[in-house]
CSV table of C-alpha atoms in Angstrom, one decimal:
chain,number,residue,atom,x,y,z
A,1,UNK,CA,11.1,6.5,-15.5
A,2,UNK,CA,13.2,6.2,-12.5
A,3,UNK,CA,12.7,2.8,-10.4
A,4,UNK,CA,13.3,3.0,-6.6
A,5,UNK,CA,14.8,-0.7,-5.1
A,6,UNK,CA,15.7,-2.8,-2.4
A,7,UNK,CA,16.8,-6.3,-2.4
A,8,UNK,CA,16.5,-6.1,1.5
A,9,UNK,CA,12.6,-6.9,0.7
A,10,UNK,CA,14.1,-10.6,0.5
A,11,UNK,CA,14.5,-10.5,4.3
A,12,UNK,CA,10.7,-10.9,4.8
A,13,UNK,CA,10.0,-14.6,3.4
A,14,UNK,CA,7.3,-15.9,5.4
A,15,UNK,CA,6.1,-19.5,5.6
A,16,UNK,CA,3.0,-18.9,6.9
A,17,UNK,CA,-0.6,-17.1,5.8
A,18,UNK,CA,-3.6,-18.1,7.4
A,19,UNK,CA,-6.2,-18.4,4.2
A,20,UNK,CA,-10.2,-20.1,4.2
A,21,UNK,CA,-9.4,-22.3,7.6
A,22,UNK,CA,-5.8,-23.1,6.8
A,23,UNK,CA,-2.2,-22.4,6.9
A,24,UNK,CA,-0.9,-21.5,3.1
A,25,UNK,CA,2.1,-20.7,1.3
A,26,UNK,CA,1.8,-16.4,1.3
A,27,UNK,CA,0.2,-15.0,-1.8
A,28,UNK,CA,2.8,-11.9,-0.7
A,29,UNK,CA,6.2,-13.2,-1.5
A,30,UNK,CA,9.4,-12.0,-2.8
A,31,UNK,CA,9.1,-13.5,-6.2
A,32,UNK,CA,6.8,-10.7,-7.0
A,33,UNK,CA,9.4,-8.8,-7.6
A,34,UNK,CA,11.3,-10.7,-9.6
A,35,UNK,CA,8.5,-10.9,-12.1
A,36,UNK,CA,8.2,-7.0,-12.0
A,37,UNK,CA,11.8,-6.5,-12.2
A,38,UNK,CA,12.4,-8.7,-15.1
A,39,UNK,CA,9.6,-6.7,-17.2
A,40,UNK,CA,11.6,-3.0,-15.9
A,41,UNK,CA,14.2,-4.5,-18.1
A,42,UNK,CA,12.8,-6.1,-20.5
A,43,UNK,CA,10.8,-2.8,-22.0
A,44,UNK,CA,14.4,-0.8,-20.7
A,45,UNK,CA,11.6,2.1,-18.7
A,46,UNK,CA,14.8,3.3,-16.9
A,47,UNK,CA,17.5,3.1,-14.2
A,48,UNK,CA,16.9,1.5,-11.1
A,49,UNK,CA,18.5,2.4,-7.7
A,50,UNK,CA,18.6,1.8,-4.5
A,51,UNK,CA,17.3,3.8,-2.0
A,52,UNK,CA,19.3,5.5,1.6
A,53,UNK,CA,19.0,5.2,5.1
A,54,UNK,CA,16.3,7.8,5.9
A,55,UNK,CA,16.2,6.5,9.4
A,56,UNK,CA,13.1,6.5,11.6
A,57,UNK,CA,12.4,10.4,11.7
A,58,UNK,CA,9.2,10.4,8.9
A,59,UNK,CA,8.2,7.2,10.2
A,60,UNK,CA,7.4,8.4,13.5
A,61,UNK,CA,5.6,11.3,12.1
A,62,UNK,CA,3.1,9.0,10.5
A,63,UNK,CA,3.3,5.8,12.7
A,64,UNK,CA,2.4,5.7,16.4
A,65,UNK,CA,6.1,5.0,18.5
A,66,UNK,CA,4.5,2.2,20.7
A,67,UNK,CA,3.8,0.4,17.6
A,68,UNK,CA,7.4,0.9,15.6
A,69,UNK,CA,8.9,-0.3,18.8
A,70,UNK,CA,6.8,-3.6,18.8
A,71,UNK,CA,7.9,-3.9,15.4
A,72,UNK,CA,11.7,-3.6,16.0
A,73,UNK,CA,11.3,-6.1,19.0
A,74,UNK,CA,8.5,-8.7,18.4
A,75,UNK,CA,10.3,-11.2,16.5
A,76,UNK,CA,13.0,-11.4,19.4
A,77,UNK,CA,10.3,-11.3,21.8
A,78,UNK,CA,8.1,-14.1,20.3
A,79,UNK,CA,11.5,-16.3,20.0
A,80,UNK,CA,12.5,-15.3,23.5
A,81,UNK,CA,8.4,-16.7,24.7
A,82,UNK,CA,9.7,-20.5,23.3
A,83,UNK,CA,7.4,-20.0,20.2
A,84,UNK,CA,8.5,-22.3,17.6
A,85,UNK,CA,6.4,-20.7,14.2
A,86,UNK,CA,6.2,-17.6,12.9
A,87,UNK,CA,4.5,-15.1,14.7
A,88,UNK,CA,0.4,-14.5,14.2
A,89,UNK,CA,-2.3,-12.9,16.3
A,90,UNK,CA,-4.5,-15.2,17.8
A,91,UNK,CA,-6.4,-12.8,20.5
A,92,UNK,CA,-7.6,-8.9,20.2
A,93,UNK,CA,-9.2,-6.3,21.8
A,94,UNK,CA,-12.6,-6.4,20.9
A,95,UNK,CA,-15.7,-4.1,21.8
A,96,UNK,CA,-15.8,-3.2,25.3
A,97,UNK,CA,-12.5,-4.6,26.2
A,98,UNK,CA,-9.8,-2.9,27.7
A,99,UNK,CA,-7.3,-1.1,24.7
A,100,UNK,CA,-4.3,-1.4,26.7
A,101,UNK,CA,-1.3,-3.3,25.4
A,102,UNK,CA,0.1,-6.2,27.5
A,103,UNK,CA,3.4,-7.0,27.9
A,104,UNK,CA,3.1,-10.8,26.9
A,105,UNK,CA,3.7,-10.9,22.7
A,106,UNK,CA,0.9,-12.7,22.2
A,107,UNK,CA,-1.4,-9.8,23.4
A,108,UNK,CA,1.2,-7.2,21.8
A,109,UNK,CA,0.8,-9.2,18.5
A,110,UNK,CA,-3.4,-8.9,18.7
A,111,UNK,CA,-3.2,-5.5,20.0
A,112,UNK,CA,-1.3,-4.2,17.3
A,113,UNK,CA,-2.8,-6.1,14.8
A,114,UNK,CA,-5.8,-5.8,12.7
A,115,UNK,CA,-6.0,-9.0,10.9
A,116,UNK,CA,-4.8,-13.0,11.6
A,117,UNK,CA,-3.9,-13.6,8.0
A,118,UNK,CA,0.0,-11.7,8.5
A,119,UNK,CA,2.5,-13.6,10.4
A,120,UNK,CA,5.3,-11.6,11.9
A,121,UNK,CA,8.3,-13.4,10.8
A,122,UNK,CA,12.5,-12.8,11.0
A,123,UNK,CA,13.5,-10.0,8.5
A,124,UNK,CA,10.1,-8.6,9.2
A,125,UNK,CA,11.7,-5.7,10.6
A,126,UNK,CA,14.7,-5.2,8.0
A,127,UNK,CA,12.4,-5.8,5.4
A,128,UNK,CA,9.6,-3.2,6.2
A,129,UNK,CA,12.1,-0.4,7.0
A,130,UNK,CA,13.7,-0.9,3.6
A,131,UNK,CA,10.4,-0.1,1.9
A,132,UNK,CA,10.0,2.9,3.6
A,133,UNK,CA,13.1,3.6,2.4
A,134,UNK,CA,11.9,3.0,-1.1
A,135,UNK,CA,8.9,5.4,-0.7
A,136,UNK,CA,11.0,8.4,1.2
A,137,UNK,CA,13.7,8.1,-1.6
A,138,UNK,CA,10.9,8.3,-4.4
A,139,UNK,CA,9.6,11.4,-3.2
A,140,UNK,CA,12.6,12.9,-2.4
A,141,UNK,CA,13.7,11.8,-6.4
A,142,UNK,CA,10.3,13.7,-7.6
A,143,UNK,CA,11.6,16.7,-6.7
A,144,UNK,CA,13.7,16.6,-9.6
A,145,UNK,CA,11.4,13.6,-11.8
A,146,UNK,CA,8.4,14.4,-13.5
A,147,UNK,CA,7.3,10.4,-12.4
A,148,UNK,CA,9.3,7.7,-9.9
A,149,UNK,CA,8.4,4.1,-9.7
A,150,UNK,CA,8.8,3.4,-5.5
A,151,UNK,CA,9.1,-0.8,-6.1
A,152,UNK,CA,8.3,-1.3,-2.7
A,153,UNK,CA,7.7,-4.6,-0.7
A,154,UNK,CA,6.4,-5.1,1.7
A,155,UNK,CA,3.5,-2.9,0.5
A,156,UNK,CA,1.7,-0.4,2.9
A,157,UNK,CA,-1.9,0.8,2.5
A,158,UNK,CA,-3.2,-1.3,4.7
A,159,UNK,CA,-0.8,0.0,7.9
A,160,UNK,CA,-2.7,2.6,10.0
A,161,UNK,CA,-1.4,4.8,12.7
A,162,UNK,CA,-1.2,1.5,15.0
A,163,UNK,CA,-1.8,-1.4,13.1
A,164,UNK,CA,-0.3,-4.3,10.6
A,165,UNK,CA,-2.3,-6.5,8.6
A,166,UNK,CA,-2.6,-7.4,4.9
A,167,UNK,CA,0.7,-7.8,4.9
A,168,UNK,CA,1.7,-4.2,5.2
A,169,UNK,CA,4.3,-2.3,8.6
A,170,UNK,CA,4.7,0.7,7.3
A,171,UNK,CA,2.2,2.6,5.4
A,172,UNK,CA,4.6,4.0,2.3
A,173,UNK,CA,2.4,6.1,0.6
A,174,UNK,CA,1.9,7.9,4.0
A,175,UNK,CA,5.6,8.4,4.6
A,176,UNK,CA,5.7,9.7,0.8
A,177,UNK,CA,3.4,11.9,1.1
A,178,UNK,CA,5.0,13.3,4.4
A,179,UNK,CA,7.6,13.7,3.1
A,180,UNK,CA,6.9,15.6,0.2
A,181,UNK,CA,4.8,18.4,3.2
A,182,UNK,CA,8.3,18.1,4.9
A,183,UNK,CA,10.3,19.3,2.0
A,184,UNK,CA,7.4,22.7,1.3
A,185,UNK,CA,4.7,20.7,-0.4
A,186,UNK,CA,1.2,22.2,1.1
A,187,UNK,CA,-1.0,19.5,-0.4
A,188,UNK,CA,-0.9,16.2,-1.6
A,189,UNK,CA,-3.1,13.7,-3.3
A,190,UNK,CA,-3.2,9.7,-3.0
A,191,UNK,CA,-4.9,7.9,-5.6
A,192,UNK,CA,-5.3,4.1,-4.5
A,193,UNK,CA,-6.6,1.9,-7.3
A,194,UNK,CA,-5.1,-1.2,-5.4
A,195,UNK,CA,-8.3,-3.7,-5.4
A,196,UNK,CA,-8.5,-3.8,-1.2
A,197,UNK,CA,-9.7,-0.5,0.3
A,198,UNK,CA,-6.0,1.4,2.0
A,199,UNK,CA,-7.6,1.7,5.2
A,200,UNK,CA,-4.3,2.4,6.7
A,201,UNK,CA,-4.1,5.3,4.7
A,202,UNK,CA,-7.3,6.3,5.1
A,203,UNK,CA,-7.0,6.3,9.3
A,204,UNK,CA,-3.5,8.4,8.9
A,205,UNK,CA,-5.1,10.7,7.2
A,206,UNK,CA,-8.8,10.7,8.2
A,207,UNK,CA,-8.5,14.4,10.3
A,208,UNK,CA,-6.4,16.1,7.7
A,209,UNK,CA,-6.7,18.0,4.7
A,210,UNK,CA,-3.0,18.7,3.0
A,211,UNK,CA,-3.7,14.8,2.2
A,212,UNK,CA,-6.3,14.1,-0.3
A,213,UNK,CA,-7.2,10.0,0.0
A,214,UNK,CA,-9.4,8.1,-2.5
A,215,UNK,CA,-9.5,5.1,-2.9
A,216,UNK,CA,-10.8,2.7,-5.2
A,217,UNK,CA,-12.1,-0.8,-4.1
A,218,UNK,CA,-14.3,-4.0,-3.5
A,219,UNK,CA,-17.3,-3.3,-1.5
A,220,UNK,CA,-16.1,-3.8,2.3
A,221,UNK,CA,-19.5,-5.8,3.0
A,222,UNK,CA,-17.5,-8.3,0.1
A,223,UNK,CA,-14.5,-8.2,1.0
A,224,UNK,CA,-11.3,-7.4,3.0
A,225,UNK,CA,-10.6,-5.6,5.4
A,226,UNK,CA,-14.1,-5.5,5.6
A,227,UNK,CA,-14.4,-2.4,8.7
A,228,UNK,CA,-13.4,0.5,6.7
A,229,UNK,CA,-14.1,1.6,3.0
A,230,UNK,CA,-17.5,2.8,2.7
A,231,UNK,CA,-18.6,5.7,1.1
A,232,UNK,CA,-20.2,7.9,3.5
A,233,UNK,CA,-16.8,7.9,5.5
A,234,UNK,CA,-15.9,11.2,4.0
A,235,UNK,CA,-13.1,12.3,6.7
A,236,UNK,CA,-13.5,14.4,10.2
A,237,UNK,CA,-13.0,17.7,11.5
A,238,UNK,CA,-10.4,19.5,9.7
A,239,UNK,CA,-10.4,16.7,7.4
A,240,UNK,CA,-13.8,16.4,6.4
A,241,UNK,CA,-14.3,16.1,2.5
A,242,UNK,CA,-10.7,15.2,1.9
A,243,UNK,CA,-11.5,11.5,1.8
A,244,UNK,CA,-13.1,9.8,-1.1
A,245,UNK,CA,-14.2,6.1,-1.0
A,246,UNK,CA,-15.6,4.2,-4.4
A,247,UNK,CA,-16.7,0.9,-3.9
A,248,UNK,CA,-17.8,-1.7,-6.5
A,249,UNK,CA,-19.2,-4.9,-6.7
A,250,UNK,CA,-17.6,-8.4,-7.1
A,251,UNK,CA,-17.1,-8.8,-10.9
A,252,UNK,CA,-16.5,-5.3,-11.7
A,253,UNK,CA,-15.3,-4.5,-15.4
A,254,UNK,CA,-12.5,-2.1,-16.4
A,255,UNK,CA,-15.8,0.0,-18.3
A,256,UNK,CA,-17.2,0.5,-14.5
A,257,UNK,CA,-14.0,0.9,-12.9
A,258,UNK,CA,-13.1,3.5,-15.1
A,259,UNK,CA,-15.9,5.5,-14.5
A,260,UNK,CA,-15.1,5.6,-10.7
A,261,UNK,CA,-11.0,6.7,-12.1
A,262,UNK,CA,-12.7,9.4,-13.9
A,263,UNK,CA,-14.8,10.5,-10.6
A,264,UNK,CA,-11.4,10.4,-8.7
A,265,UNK,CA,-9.5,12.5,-11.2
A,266,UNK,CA,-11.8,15.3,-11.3
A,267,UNK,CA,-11.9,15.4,-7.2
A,268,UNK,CA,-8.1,15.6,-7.8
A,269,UNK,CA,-8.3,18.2,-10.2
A,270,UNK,CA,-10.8,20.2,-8.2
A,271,UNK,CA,-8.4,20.1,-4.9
A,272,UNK,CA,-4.9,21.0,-7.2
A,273,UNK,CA,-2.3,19.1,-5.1
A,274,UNK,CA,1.6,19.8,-5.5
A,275,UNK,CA,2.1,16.1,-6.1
A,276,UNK,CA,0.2,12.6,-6.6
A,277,UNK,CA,0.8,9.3,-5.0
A,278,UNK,CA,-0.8,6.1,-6.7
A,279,UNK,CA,-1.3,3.3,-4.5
A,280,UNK,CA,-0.5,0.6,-7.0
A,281,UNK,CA,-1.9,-2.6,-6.7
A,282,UNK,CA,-2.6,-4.8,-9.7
A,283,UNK,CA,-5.1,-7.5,-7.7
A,284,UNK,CA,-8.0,-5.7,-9.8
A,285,UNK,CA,-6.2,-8.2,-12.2
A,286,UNK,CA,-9.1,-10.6,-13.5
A,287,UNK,CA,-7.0,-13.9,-12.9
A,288,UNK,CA,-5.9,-12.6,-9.3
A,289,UNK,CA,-6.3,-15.0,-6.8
A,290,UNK,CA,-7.7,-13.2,-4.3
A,291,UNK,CA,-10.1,-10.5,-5.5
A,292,UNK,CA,-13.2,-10.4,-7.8
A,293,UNK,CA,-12.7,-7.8,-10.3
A,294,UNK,CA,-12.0,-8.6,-13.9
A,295,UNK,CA,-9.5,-5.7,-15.8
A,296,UNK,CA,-7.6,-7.3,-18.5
A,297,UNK,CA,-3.5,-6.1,-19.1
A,298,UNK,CA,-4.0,-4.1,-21.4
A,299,UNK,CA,-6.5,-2.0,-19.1
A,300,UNK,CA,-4.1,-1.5,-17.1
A,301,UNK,CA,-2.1,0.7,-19.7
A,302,UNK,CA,-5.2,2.4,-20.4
A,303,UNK,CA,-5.5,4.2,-16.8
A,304,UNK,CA,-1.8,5.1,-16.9
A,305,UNK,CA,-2.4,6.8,-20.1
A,306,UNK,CA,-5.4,8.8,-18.2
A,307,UNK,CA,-3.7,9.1,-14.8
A,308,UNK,CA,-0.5,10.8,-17.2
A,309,UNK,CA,-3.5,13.7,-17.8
A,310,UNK,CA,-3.9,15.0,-14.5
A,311,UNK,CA,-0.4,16.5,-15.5
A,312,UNK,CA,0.9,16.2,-11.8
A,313,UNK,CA,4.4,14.9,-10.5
A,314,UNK,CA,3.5,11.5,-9.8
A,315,UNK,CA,5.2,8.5,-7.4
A,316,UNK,CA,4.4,4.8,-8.3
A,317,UNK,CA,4.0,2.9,-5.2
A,318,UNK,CA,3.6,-0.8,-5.1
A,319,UNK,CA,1.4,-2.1,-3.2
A,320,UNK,CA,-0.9,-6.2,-4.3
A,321,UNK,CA,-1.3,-8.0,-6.9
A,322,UNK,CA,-1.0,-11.6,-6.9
A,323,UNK,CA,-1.2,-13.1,-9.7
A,324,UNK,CA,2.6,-13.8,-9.9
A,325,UNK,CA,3.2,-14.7,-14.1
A,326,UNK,CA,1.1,-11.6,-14.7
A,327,UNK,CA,2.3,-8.9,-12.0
A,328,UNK,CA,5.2,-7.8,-14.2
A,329,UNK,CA,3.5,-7.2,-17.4
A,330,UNK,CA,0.1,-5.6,-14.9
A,331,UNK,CA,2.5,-3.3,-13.2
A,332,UNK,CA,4.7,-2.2,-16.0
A,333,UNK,CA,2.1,-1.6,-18.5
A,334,UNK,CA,0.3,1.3,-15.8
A,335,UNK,CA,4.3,3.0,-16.0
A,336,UNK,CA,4.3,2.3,-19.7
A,337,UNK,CA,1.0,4.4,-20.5
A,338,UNK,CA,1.7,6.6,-18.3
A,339,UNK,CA,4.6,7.9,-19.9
A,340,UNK,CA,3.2,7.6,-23.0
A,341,UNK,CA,-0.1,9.7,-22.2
A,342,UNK,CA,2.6,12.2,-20.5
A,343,UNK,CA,4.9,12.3,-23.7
């Protein structure tokens, strides 16, 4: 299987996460994908490359311009403001305040955020642009691939139209999937079986129907982000019934969970796309450090086996999974099946 890589993910190394009350080392950090990339090798699944410029055209078909442009700028703006850490939200606009941005960075940063926990930091920008390049050049690779492996980092699901938070910009499975409607694909399907709900996906796409979006997920009363992942939000106007959410309870088991992959593949099945995204996060990881469900690494193999029998072209994007000495063996094992299950 192809790999899709950038080492310009290195750019983004923040100092600073805001975790239970205090200020932590990030549980997103580039040595994730060292772990990750060391495993690629060691089981040989295939070349890795690294991806082109594809500029900011597909971007701003998915992402508001206002908010790529606070992007581009914020860290020069919050240096230029005398600001001596990195850059984090501290104010937002809540219900019945105004939703205009200001021009001060402070409010830019709360306006255009969704969440305190992601600190905006130098290399942001470099860094999140470089993993949209991952995820445009592993679709534009699946036009010839039966699978691609987008390694991206930062991940994405959680960006919306307008918003950062959980330590995603750019939401890459939404620039995939654009792209693949850009090149003649009429519809696509996302599959996120990262353990957070993609609500940045989900608000991309919430109006549409050539984008299929389910996601599988800890309850949003449990856990983050908390304002978006139930199951009665089933999409709007032209893109009502095109969105899928499954949540389970804290301490969910791989039998459970696998239930809910089963009730995602047939709703995939049933809508026939030209192509399928997977949101990959392995924080459904029982040791992760910040979730609750309990899969084992050899489960994760298991649903790459059954995700190889929807018999679709498929693109691997990374998205969590913290537990560092296992993400490797967690990531790779979901490619590994899935090749098998496809062979």
């Amino acid at each position: 299987m192809l790999t899709i890589y950038s080492e310009d993910h290195r750019k983004r190394d923040a100092k600073t996460e805001l975790c239970g009350g205090v200020l932590v080392e990030p549980f997103e950090k580039p040595s994730r994908m060292d772990y990750i990339l060391k495993r690629l090798n060691e089981v040989s699944l295939g070349e890795i490359i690294a991806p082109k410029d594809y500029g900011l055209d597909t971007i701003l078909q998915v992402h508001d311009k206002g908010y790529v442009s606070f992007l581009e700028t914020c860290w020069d703006e919050w240096i230029a403001a005398g600001m001596e850490g990195e850059a984090i939200a501290s104010t937002w606009p809540a219900r019945r305040m105004a939703q205009k941005c200001p021009v001060d960075i402070d409010g830019k940063l709360g306006y255009y955020s969704l969440a305190a926990e992601t600190s905006i930091t130098e290399g942001t920008w470099e860094a999140a642009r470089a993993s949209a390049n991952v995820a445009i050049e592993g679709a534009r690779r699946l036009l010839d691939e039966k699978a691609v492996f987008s390694l991206c980092r930062p991940p994405g699901h959680h960006a919306a139209l307008d918003m950062y938070g959980g330590y995603c910009f750019f939401n890459n499975a939404a620039l995939s999937a654009q792209t693949f409607l850009n090149y003649g694909s009429k519809k696509i399907a996302i599959l996120d079986v990262d353990f957070h709900h993609g609500n940045g996906t989900q608000d991309i796409f919430y109006n549409r129907n050539d984008v299929l979006f389910i996601s599988l997920h800890g309850r949003p009363e449990d856990e983050f982000p908390h304002f978006l992942g139930y199951d009665d939000e089933i999409g709007e106007d032209n893109g009502e019934g095109f969105n899928l959410n499954l949540p389970m309870p804290k301490g969910t088991t791989f039998e459970t969970w696998r239930k809910a992959l089963f009730q995602a593949m047939e709703r995939i099945t049933e809508y026939a796309p030209d192509a399928l995204i997977i949101s990959l996060g392995t924080d459904t990881f029982e040791e992760d450090p910040i979730s609750s469900f309990k899969l084992k690494s050899d489960d994760f193999y298991t649903f790459g086996k059954d995700l190889a029998e929807l018999n679709l072209p498929t693109q691997f994007i990374m998205e969590g999974g913290y537990a560092i000495d296992a993400i490797g063996i967690n990531a790779v094992n979901v490619l590994q099946g899935f090749e098998k299950g496809a062979n």
